[in-house]
Short mmCIF file of C-alpha atoms in Angstrom, two decimals:
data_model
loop_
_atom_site.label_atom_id
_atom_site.label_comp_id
_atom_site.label_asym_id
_atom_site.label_seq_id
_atom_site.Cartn_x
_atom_site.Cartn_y
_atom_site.Cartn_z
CA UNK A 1 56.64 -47.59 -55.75
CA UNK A 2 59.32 -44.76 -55.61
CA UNK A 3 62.29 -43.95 -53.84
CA UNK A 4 60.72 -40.93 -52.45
CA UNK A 5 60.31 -41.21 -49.10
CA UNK A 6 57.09 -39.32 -46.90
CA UNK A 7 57.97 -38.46 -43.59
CA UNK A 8 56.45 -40.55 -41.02
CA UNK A 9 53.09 -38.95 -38.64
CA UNK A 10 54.80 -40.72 -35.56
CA UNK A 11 57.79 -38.50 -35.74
CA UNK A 12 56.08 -35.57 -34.28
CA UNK A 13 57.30 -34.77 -31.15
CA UNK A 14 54.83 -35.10 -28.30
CA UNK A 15 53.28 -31.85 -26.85
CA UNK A 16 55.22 -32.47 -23.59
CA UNK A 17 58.16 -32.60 -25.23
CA UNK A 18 57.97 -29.37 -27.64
CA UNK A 19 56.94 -27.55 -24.18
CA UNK A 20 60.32 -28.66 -22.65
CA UNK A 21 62.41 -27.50 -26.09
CA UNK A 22 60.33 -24.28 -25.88
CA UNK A 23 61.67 -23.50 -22.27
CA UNK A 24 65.03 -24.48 -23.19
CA UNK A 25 65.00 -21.81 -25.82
CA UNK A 26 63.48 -19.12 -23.49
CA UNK A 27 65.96 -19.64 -21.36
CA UNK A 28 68.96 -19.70 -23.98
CA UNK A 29 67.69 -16.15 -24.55
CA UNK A 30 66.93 -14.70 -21.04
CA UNK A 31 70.14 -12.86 -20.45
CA UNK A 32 69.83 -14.16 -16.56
CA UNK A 33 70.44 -17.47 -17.69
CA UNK A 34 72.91 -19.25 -15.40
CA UNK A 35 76.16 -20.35 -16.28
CA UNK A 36 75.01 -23.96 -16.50
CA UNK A 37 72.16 -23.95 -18.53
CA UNK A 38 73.60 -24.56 -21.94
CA UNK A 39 75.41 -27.71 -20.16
CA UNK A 40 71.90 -28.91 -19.30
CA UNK A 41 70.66 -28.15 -22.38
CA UNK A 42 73.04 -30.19 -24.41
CA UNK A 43 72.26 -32.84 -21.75
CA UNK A 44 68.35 -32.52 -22.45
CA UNK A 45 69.42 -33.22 -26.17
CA UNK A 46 71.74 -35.97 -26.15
CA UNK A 47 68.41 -37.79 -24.55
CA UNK A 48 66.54 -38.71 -27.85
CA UNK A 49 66.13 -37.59 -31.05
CA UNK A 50 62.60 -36.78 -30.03
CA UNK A 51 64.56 -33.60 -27.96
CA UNK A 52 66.74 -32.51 -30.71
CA UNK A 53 63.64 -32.75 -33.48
CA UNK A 54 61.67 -30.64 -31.25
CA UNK A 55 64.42 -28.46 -30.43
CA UNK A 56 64.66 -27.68 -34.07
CA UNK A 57 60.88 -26.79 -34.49
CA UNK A 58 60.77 -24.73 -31.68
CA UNK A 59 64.28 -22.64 -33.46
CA UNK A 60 62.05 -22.72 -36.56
CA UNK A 61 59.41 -21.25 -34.78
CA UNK A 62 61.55 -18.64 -32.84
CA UNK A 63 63.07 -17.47 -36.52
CA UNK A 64 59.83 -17.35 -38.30
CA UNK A 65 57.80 -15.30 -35.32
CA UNK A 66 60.77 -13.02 -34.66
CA UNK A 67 61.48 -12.16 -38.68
CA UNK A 68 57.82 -10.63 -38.25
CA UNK A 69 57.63 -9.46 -34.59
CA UNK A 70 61.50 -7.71 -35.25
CA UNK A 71 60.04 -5.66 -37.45
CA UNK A 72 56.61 -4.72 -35.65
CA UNK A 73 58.84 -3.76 -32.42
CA UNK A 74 61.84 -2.30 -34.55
CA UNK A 75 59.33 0.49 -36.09
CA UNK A 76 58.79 1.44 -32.17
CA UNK A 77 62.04 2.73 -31.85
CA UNK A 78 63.24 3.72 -35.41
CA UNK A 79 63.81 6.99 -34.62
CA UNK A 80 65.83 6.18 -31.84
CA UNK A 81 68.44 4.02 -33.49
CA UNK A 82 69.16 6.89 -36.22
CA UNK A 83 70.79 8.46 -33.24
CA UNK A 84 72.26 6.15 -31.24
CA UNK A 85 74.79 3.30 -31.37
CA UNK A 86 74.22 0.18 -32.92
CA UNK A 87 73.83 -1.26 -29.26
CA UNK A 88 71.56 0.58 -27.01
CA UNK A 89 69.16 0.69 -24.23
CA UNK A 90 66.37 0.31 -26.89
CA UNK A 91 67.95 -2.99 -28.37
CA UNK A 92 67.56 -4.74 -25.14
CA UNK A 93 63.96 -3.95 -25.06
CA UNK A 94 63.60 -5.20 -28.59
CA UNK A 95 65.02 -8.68 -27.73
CA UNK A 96 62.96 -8.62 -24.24
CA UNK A 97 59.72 -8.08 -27.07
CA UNK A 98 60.88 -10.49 -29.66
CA UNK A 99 61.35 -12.95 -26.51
CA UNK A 100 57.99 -12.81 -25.12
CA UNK A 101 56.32 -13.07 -28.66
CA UNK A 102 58.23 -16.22 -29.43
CA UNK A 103 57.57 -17.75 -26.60
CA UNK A 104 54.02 -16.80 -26.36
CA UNK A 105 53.73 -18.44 -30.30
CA UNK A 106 55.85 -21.53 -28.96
CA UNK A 107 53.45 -22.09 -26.13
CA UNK A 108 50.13 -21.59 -27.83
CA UNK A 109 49.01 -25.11 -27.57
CA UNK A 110 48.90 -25.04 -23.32
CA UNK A 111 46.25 -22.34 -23.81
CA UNK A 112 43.68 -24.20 -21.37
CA UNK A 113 45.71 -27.39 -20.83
CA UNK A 114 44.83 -29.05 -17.83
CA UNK A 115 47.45 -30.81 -15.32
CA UNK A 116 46.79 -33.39 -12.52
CA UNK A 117 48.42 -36.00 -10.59
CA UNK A 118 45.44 -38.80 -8.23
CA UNK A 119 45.43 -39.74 -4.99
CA UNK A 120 48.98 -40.63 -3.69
CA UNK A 121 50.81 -39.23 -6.65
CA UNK A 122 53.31 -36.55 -7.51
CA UNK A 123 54.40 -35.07 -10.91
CA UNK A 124 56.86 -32.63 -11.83
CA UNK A 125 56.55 -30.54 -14.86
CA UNK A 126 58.15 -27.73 -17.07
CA UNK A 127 55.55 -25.30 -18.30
CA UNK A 128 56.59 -23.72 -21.90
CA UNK A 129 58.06 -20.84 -20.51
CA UNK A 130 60.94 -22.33 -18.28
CA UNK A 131 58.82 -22.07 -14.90
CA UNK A 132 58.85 -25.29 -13.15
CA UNK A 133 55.65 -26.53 -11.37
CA UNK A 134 55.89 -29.64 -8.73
CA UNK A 135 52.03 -31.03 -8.25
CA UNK A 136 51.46 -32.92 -4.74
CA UNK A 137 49.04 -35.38 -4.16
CA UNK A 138 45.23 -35.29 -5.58
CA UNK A 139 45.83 -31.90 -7.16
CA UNK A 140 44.83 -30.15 -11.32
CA UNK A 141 45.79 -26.85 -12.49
CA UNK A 142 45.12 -25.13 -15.86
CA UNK A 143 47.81 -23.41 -17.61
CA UNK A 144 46.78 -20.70 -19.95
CA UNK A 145 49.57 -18.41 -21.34
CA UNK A 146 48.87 -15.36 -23.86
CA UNK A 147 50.78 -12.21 -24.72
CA UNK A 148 49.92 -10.54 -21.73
CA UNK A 149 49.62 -13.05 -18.77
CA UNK A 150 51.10 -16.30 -17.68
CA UNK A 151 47.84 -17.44 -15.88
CA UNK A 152 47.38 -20.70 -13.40
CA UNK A 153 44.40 -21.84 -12.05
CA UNK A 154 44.74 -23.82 -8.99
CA UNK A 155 41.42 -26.05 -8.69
CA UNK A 156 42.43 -28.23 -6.23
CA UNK A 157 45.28 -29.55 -4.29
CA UNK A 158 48.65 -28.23 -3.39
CA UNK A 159 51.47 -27.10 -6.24
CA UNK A 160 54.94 -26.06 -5.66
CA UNK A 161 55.89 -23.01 -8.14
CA UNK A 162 59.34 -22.12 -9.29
CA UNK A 163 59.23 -19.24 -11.83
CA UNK A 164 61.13 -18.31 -14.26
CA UNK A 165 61.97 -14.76 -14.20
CA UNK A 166 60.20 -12.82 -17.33
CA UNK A 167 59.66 -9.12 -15.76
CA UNK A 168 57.31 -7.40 -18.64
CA UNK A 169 55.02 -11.52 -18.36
CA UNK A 170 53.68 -11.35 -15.24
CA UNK A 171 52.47 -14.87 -13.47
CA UNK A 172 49.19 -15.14 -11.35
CA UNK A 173 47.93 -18.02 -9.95
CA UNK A 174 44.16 -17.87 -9.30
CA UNK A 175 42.78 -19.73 -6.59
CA UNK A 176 39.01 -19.48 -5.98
CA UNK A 177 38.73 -15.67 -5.48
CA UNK A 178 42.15 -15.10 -4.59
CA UNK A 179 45.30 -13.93 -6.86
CA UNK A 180 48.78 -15.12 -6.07
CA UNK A 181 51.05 -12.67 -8.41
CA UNK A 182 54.49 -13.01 -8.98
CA UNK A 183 57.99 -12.68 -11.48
CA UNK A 184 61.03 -14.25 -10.62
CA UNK A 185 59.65 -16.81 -7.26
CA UNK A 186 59.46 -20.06 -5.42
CA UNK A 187 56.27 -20.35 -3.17
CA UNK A 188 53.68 -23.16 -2.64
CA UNK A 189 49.95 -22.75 -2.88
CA UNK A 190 47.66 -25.60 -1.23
CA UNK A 191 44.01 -25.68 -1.37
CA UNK A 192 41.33 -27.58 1.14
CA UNK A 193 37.75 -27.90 1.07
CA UNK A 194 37.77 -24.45 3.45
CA UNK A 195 41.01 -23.03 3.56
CA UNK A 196 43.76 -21.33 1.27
CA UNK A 197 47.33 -21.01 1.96
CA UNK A 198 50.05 -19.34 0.22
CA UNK A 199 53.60 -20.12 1.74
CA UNK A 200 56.95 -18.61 -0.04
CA UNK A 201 60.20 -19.86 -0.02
CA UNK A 202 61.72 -17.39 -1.75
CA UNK A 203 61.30 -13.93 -3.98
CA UNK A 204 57.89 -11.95 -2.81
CA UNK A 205 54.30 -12.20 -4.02
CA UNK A 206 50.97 -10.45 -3.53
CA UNK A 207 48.06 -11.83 -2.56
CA UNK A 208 45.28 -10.04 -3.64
CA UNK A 209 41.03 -10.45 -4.55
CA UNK A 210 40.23 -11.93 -7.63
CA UNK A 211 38.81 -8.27 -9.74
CA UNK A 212 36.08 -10.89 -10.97
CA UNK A 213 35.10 -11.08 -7.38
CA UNK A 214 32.95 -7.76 -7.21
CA UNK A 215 30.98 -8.85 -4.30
CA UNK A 216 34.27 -9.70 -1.86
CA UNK A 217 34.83 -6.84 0.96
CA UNK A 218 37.94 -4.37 -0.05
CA UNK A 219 41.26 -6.32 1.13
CA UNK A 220 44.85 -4.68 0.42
CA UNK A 221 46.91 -6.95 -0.91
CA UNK A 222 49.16 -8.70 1.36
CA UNK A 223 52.61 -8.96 0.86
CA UNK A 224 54.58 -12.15 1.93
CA UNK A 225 58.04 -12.33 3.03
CA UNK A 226 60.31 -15.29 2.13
CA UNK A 227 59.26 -18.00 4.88
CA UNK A 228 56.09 -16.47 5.73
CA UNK A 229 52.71 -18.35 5.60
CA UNK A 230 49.08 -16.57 4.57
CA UNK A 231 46.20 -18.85 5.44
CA UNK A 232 42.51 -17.55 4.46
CA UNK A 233 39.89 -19.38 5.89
CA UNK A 234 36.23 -19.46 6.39
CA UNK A 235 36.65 -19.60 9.63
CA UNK A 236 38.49 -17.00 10.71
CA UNK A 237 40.53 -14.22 10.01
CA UNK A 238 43.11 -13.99 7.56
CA UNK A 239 46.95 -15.37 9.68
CA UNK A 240 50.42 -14.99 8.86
CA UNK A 241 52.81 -17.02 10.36
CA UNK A 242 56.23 -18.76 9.93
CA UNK A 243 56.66 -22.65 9.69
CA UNK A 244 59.04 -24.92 9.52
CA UNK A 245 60.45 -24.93 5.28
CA UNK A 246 60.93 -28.06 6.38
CA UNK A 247 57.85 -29.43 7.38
CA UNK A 248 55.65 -27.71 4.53
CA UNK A 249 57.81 -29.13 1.73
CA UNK A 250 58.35 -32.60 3.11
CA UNK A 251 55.93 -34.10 0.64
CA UNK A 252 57.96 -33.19 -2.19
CA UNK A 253 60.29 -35.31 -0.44
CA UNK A 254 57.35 -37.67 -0.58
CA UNK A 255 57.15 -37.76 3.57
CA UNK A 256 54.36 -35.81 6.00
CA UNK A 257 56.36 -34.25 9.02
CA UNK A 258 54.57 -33.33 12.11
CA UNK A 259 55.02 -31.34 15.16
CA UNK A 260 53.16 -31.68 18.23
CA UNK A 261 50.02 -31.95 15.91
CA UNK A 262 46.57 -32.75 16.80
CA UNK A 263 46.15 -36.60 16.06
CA UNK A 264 42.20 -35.60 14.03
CA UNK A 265 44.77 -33.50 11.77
CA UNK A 266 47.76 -35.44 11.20
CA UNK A 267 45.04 -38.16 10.35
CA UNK A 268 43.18 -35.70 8.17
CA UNK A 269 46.88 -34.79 6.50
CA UNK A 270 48.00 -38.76 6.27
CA UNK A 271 44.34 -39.34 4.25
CA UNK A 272 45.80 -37.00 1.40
CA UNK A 273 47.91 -39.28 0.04
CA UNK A 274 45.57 -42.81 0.25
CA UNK A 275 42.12 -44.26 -0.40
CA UNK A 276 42.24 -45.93 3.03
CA UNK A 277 41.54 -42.88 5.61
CA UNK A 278 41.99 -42.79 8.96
CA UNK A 279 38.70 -41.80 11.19
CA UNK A 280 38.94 -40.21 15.22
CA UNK A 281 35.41 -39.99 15.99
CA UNK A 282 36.41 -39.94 19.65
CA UNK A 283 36.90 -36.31 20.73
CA UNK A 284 39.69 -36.85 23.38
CA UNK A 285 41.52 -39.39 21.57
CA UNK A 286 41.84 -36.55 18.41
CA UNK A 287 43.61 -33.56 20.29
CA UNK A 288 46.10 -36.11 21.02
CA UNK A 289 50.21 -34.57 20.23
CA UNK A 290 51.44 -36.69 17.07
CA UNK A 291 55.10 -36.29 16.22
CA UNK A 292 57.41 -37.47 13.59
CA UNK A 293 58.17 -37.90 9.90
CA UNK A 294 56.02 -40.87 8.35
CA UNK A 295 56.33 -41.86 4.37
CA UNK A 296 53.39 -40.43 2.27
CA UNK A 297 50.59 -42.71 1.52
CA UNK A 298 52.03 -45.48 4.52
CA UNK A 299 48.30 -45.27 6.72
CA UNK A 300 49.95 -48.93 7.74
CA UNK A 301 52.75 -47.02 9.42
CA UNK A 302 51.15 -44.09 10.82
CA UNK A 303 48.10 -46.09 12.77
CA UNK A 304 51.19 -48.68 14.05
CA UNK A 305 53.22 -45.90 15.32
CA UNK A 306 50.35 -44.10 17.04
CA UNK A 307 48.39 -46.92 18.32
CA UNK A 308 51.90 -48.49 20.47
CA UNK A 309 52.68 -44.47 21.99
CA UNK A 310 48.85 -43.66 22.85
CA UNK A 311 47.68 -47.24 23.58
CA UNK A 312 44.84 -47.00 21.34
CA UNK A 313 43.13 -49.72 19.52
CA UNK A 314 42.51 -49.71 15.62
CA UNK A 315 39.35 -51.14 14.15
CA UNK A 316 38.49 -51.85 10.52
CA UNK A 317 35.35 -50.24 9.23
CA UNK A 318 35.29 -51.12 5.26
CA UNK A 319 37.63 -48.91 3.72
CA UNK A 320 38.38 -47.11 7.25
CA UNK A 321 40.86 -47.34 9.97
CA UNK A 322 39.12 -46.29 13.24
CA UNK A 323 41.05 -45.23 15.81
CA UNK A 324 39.95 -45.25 19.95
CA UNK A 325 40.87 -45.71 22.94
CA UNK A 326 41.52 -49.47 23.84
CA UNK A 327 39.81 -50.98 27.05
CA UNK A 328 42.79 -51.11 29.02
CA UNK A 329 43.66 -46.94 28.28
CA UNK A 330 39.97 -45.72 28.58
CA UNK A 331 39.82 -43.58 31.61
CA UNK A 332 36.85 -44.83 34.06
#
């Protein structure tokens, strides 16, 4: 036996945790980086030694890629720095290229990585290049990053996008034949069996065909406003409107908020979040007005409050809640 020792297999850092070190670093070197960050960054550190050894791959990585990229992207413009100051126009560009080649080779291993949070839960996650993506309930995207795109497929559910502002990487999320594109933006994306809706909170995005989607009639693309709402459904015409911030991001809050809404949907909305759902079969009974702000996943709650305002009864059918009217509150 010798004193050499072999470094241990278990000190790799997770994948999850060389993602977060490789947004920290993006950031470091976006010159938009707030005044905070490196405060955070040090606080992200001081966490484990897990952060600071993957911290110190990912600045191995970021050397090695940009000794070879430096050059590629420093032959562009060698002409131009024979004439001109040693800091230039062109020397920004050639940091903005040696950023988005070291980040694309620090995030190669989310090419077609798949995230999802079940029934009832919530996750929040940092993808690889700083943007920060909140899943809601019952919901999986796929994250695939190259050199030219930072792609998102949204196959179901509802996800909450903050990106991180990389002008020359643009970010699309792809939603059944739809494209959400974006750069520096906070909007929410939420898909149901029949309908798509894109809401932003803030920045602007485009919402545009899929240009797989040959077969789909011509559509301009449709540029949202900060607080405005596109819904495309197969039912009818594509609607902009304005709701309440409020109200749409209540479940990252982990409540469901409603507002004079039809009892069928606030039901419907309430069954997102639990494996017990809530069934109006009774026509009149479901365009009853519901009201309020109920916790997430609490069907308990929801069929209490509902059945003391509207006098209804609730009946237990297996997994179901059945709501109706009772005998004393039917109408004769």
């Amino acid at each position: 036996m010798n004193g050499t020792r072999q470094p241990r297999e278990d000190a790799v850092p997770s994948e999850d945790v060389r993602a977060e070190a490789a947004a920290w670093l993006a950031q470091l070197h976006d010159e938009q980086r707030s005044p905070d960050l490196e405060a955070r960054v040090h606080a992200w550190l001081a966490k484990s030694e897990n952060h600071r050894r993957a911290f110190d791959r990912m600045t191995l990585v970021w050397e090695r890629t940009g000794q070879i990229r430096l050059r590629a992207c420093g032959d562009t413009f060698a002409m131009r720095s024979r004439r001109r100051a040693r800091f230039t126009p062109w020397a920004a560009a050639l940091a903005a290229c040696l950023l988005l080649t070291v980040v694309a080779a620090a995030v190669y291993h989310w090419r077609d990585n798949t995230l999802m949070t079940g029934i009832g839960q919530r996750d929040v996650r940092l993808l690889p290049d700083g943007t920060r993506v909140v899943l809601n309930t019952n919901t999986r995207i796929e994250v695939i990053y190259d050199q030219h795109f930072r792609r998102v497929r949204l196959i179901r559910g509802e996800a909450w996008f903050n990106v991180s502002k990389h002008p020359t990487w643009p970010f699309v999320v792809s939603v059944g034949d739809q494209e959400v594109r974006a750069l520096g933006t906070s909007f929410i994306v939420r898909r149901d069996a029949q309908d798509l809706s894109v809401t932003l909170v803030d920045g602007q995005v485009s919402v545009t065909p899929s240009a797989r989607n040959e077969d789909a009639p011509s559509q301009a693309p449709q540029i949202l406003a900060p607080g405005q709402r596109l819904v495309l459904s197969q039912h009818h015409a594509p609607a902009v409107d304005r709701p309440e911030l409020s109200r749409v991001t209540a479940w990252e809050r982990g409540q469901v908020e409603f507002d004079e809404t039809p009892l069928k949907d606030a039901a419907n909305e309430m069954n997102r979040y639990t494996t017990t759902h809530i069934a109006v079969p009774d026509a009149e009974v479901a365009q009853l007005r519901v009201g309020g702000v109920f916790h997430a996943g609490d069907s308990d709650e929801f069929v209490k409050v509902v059945t003391a305002a509207f006098g209804l009864r609730a009946d237990r059918n297996g997994g179901d809640i059945v709501l109706s009217q009772s005998a004393t509150s039917a109408r004769p």
